[in-house]
XYZ file of C-alpha atoms in Angstrom:
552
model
C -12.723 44.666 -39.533
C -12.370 45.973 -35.926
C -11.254 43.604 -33.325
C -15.002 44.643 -31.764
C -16.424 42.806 -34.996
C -14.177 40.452 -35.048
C -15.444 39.164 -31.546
C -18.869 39.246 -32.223
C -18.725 37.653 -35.570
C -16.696 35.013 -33.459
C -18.865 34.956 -31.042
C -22.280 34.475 -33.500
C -20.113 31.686 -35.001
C -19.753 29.595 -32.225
C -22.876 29.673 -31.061
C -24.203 28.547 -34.499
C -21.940 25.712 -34.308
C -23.313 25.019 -31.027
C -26.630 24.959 -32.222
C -26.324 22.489 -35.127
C -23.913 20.110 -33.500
C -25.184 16.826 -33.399
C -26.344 15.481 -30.606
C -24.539 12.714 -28.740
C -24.954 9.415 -28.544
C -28.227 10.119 -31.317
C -27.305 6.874 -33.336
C -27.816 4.720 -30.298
C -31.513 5.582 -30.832
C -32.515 2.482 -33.427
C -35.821 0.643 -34.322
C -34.887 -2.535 -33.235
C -34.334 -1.135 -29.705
C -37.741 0.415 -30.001
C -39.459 -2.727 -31.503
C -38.223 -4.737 -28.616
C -39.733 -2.740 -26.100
C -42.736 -1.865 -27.525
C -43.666 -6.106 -28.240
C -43.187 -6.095 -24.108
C -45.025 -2.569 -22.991
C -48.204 -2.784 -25.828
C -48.454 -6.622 -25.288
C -52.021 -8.645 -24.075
C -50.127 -9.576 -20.615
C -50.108 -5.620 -19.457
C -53.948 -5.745 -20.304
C -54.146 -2.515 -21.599
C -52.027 -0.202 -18.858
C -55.640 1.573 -17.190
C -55.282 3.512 -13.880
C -55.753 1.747 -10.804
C -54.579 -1.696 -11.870
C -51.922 -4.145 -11.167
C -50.886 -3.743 -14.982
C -50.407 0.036 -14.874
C -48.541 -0.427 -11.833
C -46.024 -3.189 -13.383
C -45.819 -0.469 -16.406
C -44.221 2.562 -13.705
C -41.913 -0.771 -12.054
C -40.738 -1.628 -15.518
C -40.266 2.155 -16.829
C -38.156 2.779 -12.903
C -36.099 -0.581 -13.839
C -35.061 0.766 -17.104
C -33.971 4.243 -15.452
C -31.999 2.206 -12.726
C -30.235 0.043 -15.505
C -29.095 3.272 -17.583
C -27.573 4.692 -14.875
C -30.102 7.525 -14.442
C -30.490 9.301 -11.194
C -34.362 9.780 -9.940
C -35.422 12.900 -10.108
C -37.520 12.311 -6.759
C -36.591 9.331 -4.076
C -37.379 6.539 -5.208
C -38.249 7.714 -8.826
C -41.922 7.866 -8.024
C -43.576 10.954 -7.926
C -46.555 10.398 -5.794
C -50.008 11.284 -5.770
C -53.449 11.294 -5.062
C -56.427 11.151 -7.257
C -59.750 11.032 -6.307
C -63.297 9.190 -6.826
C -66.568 10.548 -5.529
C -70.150 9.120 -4.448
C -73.260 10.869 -4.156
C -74.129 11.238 -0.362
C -77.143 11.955 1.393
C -79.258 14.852 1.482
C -78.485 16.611 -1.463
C -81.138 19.408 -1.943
C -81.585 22.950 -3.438
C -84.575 24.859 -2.278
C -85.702 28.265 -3.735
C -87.238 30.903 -1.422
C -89.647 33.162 -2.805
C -92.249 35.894 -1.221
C -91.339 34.326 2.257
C -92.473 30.918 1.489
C -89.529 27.975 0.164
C -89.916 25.676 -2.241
C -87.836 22.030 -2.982
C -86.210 21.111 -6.509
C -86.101 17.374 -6.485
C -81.775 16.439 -7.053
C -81.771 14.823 -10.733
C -85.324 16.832 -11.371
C -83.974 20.424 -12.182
C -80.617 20.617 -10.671
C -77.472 18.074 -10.039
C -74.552 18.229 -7.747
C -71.172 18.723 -9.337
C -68.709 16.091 -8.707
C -66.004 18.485 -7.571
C -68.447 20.209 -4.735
C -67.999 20.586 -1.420
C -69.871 18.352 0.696
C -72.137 21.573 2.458
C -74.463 24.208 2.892
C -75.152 27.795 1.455
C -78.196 30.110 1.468
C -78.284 33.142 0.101
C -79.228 36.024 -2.840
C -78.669 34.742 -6.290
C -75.611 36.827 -8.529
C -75.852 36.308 -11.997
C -71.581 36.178 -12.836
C -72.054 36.172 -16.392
C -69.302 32.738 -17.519
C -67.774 32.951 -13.758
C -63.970 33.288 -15.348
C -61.386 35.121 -13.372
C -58.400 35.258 -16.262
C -56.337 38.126 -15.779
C -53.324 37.469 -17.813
C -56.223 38.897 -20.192
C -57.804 41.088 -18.048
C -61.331 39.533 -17.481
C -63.094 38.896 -15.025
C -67.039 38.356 -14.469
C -66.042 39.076 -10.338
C -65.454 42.441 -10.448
C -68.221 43.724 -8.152
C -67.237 42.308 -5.354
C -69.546 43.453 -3.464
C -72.504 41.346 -4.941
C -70.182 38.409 -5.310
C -69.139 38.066 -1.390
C -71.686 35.453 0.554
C -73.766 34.917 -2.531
C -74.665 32.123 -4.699
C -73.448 32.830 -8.203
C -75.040 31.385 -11.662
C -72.862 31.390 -14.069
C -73.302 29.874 -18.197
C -70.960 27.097 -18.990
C -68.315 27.124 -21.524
C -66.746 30.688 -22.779
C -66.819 33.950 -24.511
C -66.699 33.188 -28.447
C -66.244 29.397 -27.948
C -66.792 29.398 -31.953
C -64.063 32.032 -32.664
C -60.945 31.131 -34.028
C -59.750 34.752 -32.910
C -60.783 34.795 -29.461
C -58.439 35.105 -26.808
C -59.903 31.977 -24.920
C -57.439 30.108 -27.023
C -59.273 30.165 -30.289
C -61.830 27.385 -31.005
C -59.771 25.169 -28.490
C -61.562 25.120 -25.093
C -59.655 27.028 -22.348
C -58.912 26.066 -19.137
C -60.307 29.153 -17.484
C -63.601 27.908 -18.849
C -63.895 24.442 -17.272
C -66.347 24.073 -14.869
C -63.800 23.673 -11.634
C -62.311 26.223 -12.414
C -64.810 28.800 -12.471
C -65.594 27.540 -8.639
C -62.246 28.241 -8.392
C -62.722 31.411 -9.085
C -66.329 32.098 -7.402
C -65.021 31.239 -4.163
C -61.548 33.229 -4.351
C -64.151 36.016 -4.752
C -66.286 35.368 -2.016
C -69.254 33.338 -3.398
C -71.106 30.724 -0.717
C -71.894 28.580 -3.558
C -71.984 28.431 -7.352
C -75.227 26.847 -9.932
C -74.224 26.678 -13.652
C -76.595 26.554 -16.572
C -76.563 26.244 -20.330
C -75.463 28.700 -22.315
C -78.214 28.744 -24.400
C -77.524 31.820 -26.609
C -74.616 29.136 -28.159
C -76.380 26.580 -28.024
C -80.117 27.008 -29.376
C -82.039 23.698 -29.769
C -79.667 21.563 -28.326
C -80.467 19.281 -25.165
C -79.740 21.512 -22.279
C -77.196 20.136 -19.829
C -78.681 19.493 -16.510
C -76.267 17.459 -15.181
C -77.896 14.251 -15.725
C -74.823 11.961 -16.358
C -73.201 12.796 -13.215
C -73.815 10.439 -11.563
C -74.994 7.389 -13.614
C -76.223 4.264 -12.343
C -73.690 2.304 -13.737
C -70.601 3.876 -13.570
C -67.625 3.484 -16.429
C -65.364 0.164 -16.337
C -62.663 3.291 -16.982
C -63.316 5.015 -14.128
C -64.265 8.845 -13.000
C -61.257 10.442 -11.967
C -59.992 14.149 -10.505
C -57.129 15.146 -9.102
C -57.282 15.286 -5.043
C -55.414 18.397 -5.333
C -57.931 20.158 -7.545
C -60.970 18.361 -5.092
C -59.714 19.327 -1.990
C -59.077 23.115 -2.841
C -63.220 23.576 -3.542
C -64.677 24.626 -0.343
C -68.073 25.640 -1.233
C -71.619 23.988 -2.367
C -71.561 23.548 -6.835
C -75.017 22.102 -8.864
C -75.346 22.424 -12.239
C -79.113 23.555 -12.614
C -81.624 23.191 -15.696
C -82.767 26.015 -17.684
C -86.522 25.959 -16.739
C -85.044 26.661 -13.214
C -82.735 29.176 -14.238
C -85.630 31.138 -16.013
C -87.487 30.939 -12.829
C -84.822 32.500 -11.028
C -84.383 35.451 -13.220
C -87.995 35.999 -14.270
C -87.846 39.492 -12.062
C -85.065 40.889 -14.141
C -87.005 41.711 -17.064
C -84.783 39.437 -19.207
C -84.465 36.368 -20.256
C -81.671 33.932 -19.937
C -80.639 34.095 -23.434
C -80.198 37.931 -22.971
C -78.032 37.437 -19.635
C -76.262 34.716 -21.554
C -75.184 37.255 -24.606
C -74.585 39.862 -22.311
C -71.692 37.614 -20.560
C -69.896 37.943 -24.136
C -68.167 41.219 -23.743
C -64.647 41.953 -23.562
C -63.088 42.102 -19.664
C -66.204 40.079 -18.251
C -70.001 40.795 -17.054
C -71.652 42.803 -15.784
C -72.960 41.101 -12.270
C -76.711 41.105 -11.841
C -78.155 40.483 -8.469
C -81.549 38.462 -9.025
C -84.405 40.177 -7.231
C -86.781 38.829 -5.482
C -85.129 35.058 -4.849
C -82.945 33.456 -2.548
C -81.302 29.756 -3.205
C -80.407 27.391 -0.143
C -78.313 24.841 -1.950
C -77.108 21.646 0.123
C -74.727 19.422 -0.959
C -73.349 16.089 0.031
C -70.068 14.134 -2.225
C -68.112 11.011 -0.757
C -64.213 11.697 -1.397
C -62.517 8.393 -1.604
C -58.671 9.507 -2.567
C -56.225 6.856 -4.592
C -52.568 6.505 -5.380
C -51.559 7.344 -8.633
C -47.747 7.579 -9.354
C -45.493 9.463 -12.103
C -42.035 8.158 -12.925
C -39.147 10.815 -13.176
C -36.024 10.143 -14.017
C -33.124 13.016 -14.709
C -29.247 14.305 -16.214
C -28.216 17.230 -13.918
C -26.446 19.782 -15.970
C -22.996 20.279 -16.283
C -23.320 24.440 -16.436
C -22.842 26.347 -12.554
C -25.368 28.663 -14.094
C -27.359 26.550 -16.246
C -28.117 23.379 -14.600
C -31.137 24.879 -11.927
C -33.026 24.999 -15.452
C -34.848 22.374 -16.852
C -35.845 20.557 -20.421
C -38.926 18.150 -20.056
C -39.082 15.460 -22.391
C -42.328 13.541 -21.413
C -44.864 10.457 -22.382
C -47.430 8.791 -20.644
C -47.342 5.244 -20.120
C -51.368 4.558 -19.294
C -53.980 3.538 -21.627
C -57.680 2.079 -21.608
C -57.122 -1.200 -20.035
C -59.285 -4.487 -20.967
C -63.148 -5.113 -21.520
C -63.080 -8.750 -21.047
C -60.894 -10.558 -23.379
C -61.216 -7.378 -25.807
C -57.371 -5.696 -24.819
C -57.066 -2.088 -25.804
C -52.771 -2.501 -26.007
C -52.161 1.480 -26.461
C -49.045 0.648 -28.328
C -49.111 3.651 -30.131
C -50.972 5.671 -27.579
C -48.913 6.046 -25.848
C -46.609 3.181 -25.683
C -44.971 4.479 -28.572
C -43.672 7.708 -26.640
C -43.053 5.761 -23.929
C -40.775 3.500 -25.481
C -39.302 6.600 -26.952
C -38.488 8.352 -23.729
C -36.675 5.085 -22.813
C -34.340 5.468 -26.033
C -33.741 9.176 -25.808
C -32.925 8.247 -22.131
C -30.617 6.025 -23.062
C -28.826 8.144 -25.632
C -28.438 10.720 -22.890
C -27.147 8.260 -20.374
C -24.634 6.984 -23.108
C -23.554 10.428 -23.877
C -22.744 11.432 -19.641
C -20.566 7.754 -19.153
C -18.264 9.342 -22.219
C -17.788 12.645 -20.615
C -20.242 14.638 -22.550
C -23.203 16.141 -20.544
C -26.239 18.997 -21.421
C -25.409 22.296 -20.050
C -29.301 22.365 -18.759
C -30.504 19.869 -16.837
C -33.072 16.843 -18.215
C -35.846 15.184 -16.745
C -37.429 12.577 -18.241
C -41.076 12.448 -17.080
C -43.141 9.120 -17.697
C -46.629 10.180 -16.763
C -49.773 8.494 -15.546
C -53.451 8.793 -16.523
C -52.990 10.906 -18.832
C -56.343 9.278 -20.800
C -58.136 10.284 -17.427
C -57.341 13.823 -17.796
C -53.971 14.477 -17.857
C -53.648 14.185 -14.223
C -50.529 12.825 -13.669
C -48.704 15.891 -15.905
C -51.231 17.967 -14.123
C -50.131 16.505 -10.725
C -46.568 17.440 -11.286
C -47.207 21.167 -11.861
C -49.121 21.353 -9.028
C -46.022 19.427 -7.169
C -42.843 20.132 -9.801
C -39.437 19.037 -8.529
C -38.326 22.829 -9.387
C -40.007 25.882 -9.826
C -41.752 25.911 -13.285
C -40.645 29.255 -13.949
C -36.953 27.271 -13.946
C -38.588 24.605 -16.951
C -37.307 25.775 -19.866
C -39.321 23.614 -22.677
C -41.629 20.547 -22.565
C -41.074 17.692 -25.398
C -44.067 15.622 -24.824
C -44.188 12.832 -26.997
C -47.934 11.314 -27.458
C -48.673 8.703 -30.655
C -45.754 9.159 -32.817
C -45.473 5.452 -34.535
C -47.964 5.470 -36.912
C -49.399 7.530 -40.558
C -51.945 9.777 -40.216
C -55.381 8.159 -41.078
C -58.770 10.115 -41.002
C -61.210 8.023 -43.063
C -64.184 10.073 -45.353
C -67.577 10.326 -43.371
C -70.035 7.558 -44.076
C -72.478 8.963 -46.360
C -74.774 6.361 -44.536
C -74.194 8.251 -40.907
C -74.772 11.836 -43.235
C -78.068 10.667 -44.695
C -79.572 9.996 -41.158
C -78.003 13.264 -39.966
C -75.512 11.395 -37.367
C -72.736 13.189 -39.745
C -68.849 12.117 -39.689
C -67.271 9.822 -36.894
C -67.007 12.091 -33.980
C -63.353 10.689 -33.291
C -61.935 12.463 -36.162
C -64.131 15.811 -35.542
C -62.979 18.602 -37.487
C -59.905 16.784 -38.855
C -59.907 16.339 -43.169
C -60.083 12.890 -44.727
C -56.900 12.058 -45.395
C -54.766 8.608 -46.130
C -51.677 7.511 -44.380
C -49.869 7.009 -47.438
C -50.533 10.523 -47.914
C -48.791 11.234 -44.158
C -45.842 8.772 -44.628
C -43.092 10.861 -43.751
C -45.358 13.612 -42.362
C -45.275 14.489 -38.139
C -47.642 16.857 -36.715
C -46.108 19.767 -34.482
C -49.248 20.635 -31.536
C -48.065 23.776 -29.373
C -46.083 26.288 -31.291
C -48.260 28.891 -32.308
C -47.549 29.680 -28.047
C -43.615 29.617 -28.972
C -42.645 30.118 -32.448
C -39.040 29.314 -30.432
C -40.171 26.159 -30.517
C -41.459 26.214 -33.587
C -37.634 27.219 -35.243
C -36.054 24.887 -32.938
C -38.215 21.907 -34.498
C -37.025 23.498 -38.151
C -33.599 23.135 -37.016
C -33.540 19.793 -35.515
C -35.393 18.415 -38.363
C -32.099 18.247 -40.259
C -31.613 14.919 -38.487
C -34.904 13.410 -39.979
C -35.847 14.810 -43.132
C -39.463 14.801 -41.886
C -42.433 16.940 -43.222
C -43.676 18.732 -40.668
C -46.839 20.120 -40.098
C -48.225 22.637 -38.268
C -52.310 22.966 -38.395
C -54.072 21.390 -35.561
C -53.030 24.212 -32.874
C -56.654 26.402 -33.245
C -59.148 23.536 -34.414
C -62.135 22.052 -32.670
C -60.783 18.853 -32.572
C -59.631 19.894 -29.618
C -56.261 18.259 -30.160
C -54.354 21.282 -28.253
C -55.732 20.511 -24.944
C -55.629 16.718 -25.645
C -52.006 15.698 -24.412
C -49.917 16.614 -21.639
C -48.276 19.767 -22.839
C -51.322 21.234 -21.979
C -50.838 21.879 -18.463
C -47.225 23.268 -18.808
C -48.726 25.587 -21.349
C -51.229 26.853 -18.628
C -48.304 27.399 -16.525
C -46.265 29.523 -18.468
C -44.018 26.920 -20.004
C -43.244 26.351 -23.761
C -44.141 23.100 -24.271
C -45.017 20.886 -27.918
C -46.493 18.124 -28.555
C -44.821 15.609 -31.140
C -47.928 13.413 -32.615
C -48.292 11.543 -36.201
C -51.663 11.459 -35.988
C -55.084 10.102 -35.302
C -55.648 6.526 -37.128
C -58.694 3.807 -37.508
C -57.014 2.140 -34.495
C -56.649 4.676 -32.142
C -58.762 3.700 -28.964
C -59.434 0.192 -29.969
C -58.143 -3.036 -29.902
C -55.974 -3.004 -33.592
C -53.642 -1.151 -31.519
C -50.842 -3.228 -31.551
C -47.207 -3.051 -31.605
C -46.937 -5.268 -34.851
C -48.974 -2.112 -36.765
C -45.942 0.270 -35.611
C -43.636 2.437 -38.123
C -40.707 1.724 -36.016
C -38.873 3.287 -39.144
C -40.436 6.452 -39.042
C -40.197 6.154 -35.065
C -36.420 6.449 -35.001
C -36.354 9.120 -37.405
C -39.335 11.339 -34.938
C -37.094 10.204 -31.968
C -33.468 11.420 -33.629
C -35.197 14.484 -34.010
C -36.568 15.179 -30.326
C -33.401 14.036 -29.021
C -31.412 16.516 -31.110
C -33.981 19.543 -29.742
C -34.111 18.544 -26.771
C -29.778 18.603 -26.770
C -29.670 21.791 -28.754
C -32.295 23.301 -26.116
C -30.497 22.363 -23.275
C -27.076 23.795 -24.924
C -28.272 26.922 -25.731
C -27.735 29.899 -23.506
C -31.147 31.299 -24.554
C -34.173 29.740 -23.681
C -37.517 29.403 -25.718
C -40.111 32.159 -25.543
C -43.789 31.569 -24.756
C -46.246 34.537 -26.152
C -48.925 35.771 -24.238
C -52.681 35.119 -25.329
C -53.851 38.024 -26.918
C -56.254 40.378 -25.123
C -59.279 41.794 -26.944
């Protein structure tokens, strides 16, 4: 063997060492620990842990207290990352008008057309641009704005959802709604390209038969005891008039194209985005008027600096969210697995880490441990932080988001009652298989990887802890599961990022969610093995991969 060999064999072995070391301080991580927590954070006194109370609050003091007491530094002053979200009221005078062969005439609001809740309070008037599904993506090189030319000082009407919504191969991330095709977005998008304003209607060539949406629960009289929440970030960046309109008026705005609005809606299903269409013959003066009332909302980062010179700018993410659904009365929805099971979980992984630095042994990467808020709002506080991160995302290496991991997997048959009167299986547990949780007792679902099969290997690896059986299989599936947790927004960002789940059960959004129906067993086993990943991550001088989405 030449000494050339010699090195790199060397060199191969070590780092193989490295990567199945074991990670310190892992055996600090125990049930009881876990238990003890959990009987405090998913108990009837924190009322359920909803935004905007004095319960979710105590949640972020206790969470901060617990960093403080291990020793942890905050990643921001104070450990707070702060916030605003932001709840909206119909104002006065909101109005669309449609002028036609010189004469104009009114559309009554909630009678053919309804404000948005993320509009601009204000006024456009103009032609009307039909922008096909009004997404600007390019990382896959569509967009419906390319003629810029019609787009600039128009009003654009655009079809909700996406291009092959159905389509487990489309490049909108399969079946899984993308986040190019939300509704805010795509005004996003109209006014980066010049539009005054922006109307949506059904896409009706998807949806045949079924009740058109004309923005009817917007605004409802009485409004949920959960509250209506957006980020003030995402609010305050929309500059220009948005109504959702109802298909009777949308025909009646094409009618001089010599198609109708199922063939404009079909034609918006082509590869690198529509074709515009200018509407002859119309105008639209849309008027809008939204009260923005912004609130605090606060995240809770905590963090191990690195011990590596040229290592520790980069960043692991191990994440939970600490909210829930709050209280209807005396009925207490406790969230102790969702998500005061991750949450407890950060808190021993934490704690392992904090262990490991007072004996000398620190990650080569830095960690931050990221407790976020209403996530069962929207995600908004992960959302929050990449719109405010406390270093550049492109320096975040992998997110470990940890979301319902104490209990079995439990997705009960459909009624055969519900079938026979065509109301079909429970919509919680949409497109998930019956299954038992004695059939998912030592089973952990893997969300996220099919973006980084890094990740994917790097779960493999750690598993040697835990002896788990992992599964991969909710990643493309209309459950929707993929966008459901807050990985999702570091995904959208360019970050690797996983989300460690056991599984929808009976209990989830109710009140049987309590912290005496844990696993704690199967708990300390999940959080061995995100603590060894995360470790291993953070040692490694690689980092984890994240593929592209595939163009068509």
């Amino acid at each position: 063997m030449t000494l050339r060999a010699a090195i790199l064999v060397l060199a191969v072995t070590s780092l193989s060492l490295q990567a199945q070391s074991s990670a310190p301080a892992i055996d600090s991580i125990r049930q009881d620990d876990l238990r003890a927590d959990l009987f405090f954070l998913g108990s009837d006194a924190m009322r359920g842990r909803l935004t905007n109370t004095p319960e979710n609050l105590i949640a972020s003091e206790w969470i901060k207290a617990r960093f403080e007491r291990l020793g942890l530094a905050p990643a921001v002053p104070g450990y707070f990352q702060n916030y605003n979200l932001m709840t909206v009221t119909l104002g006065e005078g909101n109005a669309l008008e449609i002028m036609e062969g010189g004469s104009a005439s009114p559309v009554a609001h909630g009678q053919g057309f309804s404000t948005q809740r993320f509009s601009a309070t204000g006024e456009a008037r103009g032609p009307v641009v039909f922008a096909g599904y009004g997404i600007s993506a390019p990382d896959l090189d569509h967009d419906d704005y390319r003629a810029a030319d019609l787009i600039k000082g128009s009003i654009v009407l655009v079809v909700d959802h996406e291009p092959g919504e159905r389509d487990p191969n489309s490049p909108f991330d399969g079946v899984v709604t993308s986040d190019a095709g939300g509704a805010l977005r795509k005004a996003q998008a109209a006014q980066s390209k010049g539009a005054a304003g922006i109307l949506y209607v059904s896409d009706v060539h998807n949806h045949p038969g079924a009740a058109a949406n004309t923005g009817a629960n917007f605004w409802p009289q009485q409004p949920s005891r959960l509250g209506s929440y957006s980020l003030a970030g995402w609010m305050e960046s929309i500059k220009i008039p948005a109504a959702q309109i109802s298909v009777e008026l949308a025909t009646r705005l094409i009618k001089d194209t010599g198609k109708t609005l199922e063939d404009l809606s079909k034609s918006a299903d082509t590869p690198r985005g529509a074709a515009a269409v200018r509407l002859p013959s119309v105008e639209v003066r849309l008027t809008t008027a939204v009260n923005r009332q912004p609130l605090p909302d606060r995240n809770v980062l905590a963090k191990i600096e690195g011990s590596d010179a040229r290592l520790r700018d980069e960043w692991v993410v191990i994440s939970a969210h600490f909210d829930h659904d709050g209280a209807n009365g005396p009925q207490i929805m406790n969230g102790a697995d969702d998500d005061g099971s991750g949450t407890v979980g950060l808190l021993e992984i934490a704690e392992a880490y904090a262990l490991a630095a007072k004996a000398g042994q620190r990650p080569r990467r830095s960690i931050l441990f990221a407790a976020f808020n209403s996530e069962e709002r929207g995600l908004l506080g992960a959302w929050a932080y990449t719109l405010q991160p406390i270093a550049p995302l492109d320096k975040t290496v992998a997110v470990l988001n940890m979301d319902m991991i104490g209990r079995n997997e439990e997705v009960p048959a459909p009624d055969p009652a519900a079938a026979a009167g065509g109301r079909g299986g429970n919509p919680r547990f949409n497109g998930l298989d019956p299954q038992t949780a004695d059939s998912n007792a030592n089973a952990l679902n893997i969300i996220g990887s099919v973006r980084s099969p890094d990740l994917k290997a790097q779960v493999e690896s750690a598993n040697k802890v835990a002896d788990l059986q992992i599964r991969y299989r909710y990643d493309n599936n209309v459950s929707q599961l993929m966008r459901r947790s807050d990985q999702w927004p570091f995904i959208q960002n360019g970050v690797p990022g996983i989300w460690i789940f056991t599984g929808l059960h009976p209990d989830y959004h109710t009140v049987n969610d309590d912290p005496d129906r844990i696993n704690y067993v199967k708990m300390e086993k999940i959080l061995r093995l995100v603590h060894q990943m995360s470790w291993t991550i953070a040692q490694q001088d690689g980092r984890p991969g994240l593929l592209p989405r595939a163009k068509t």
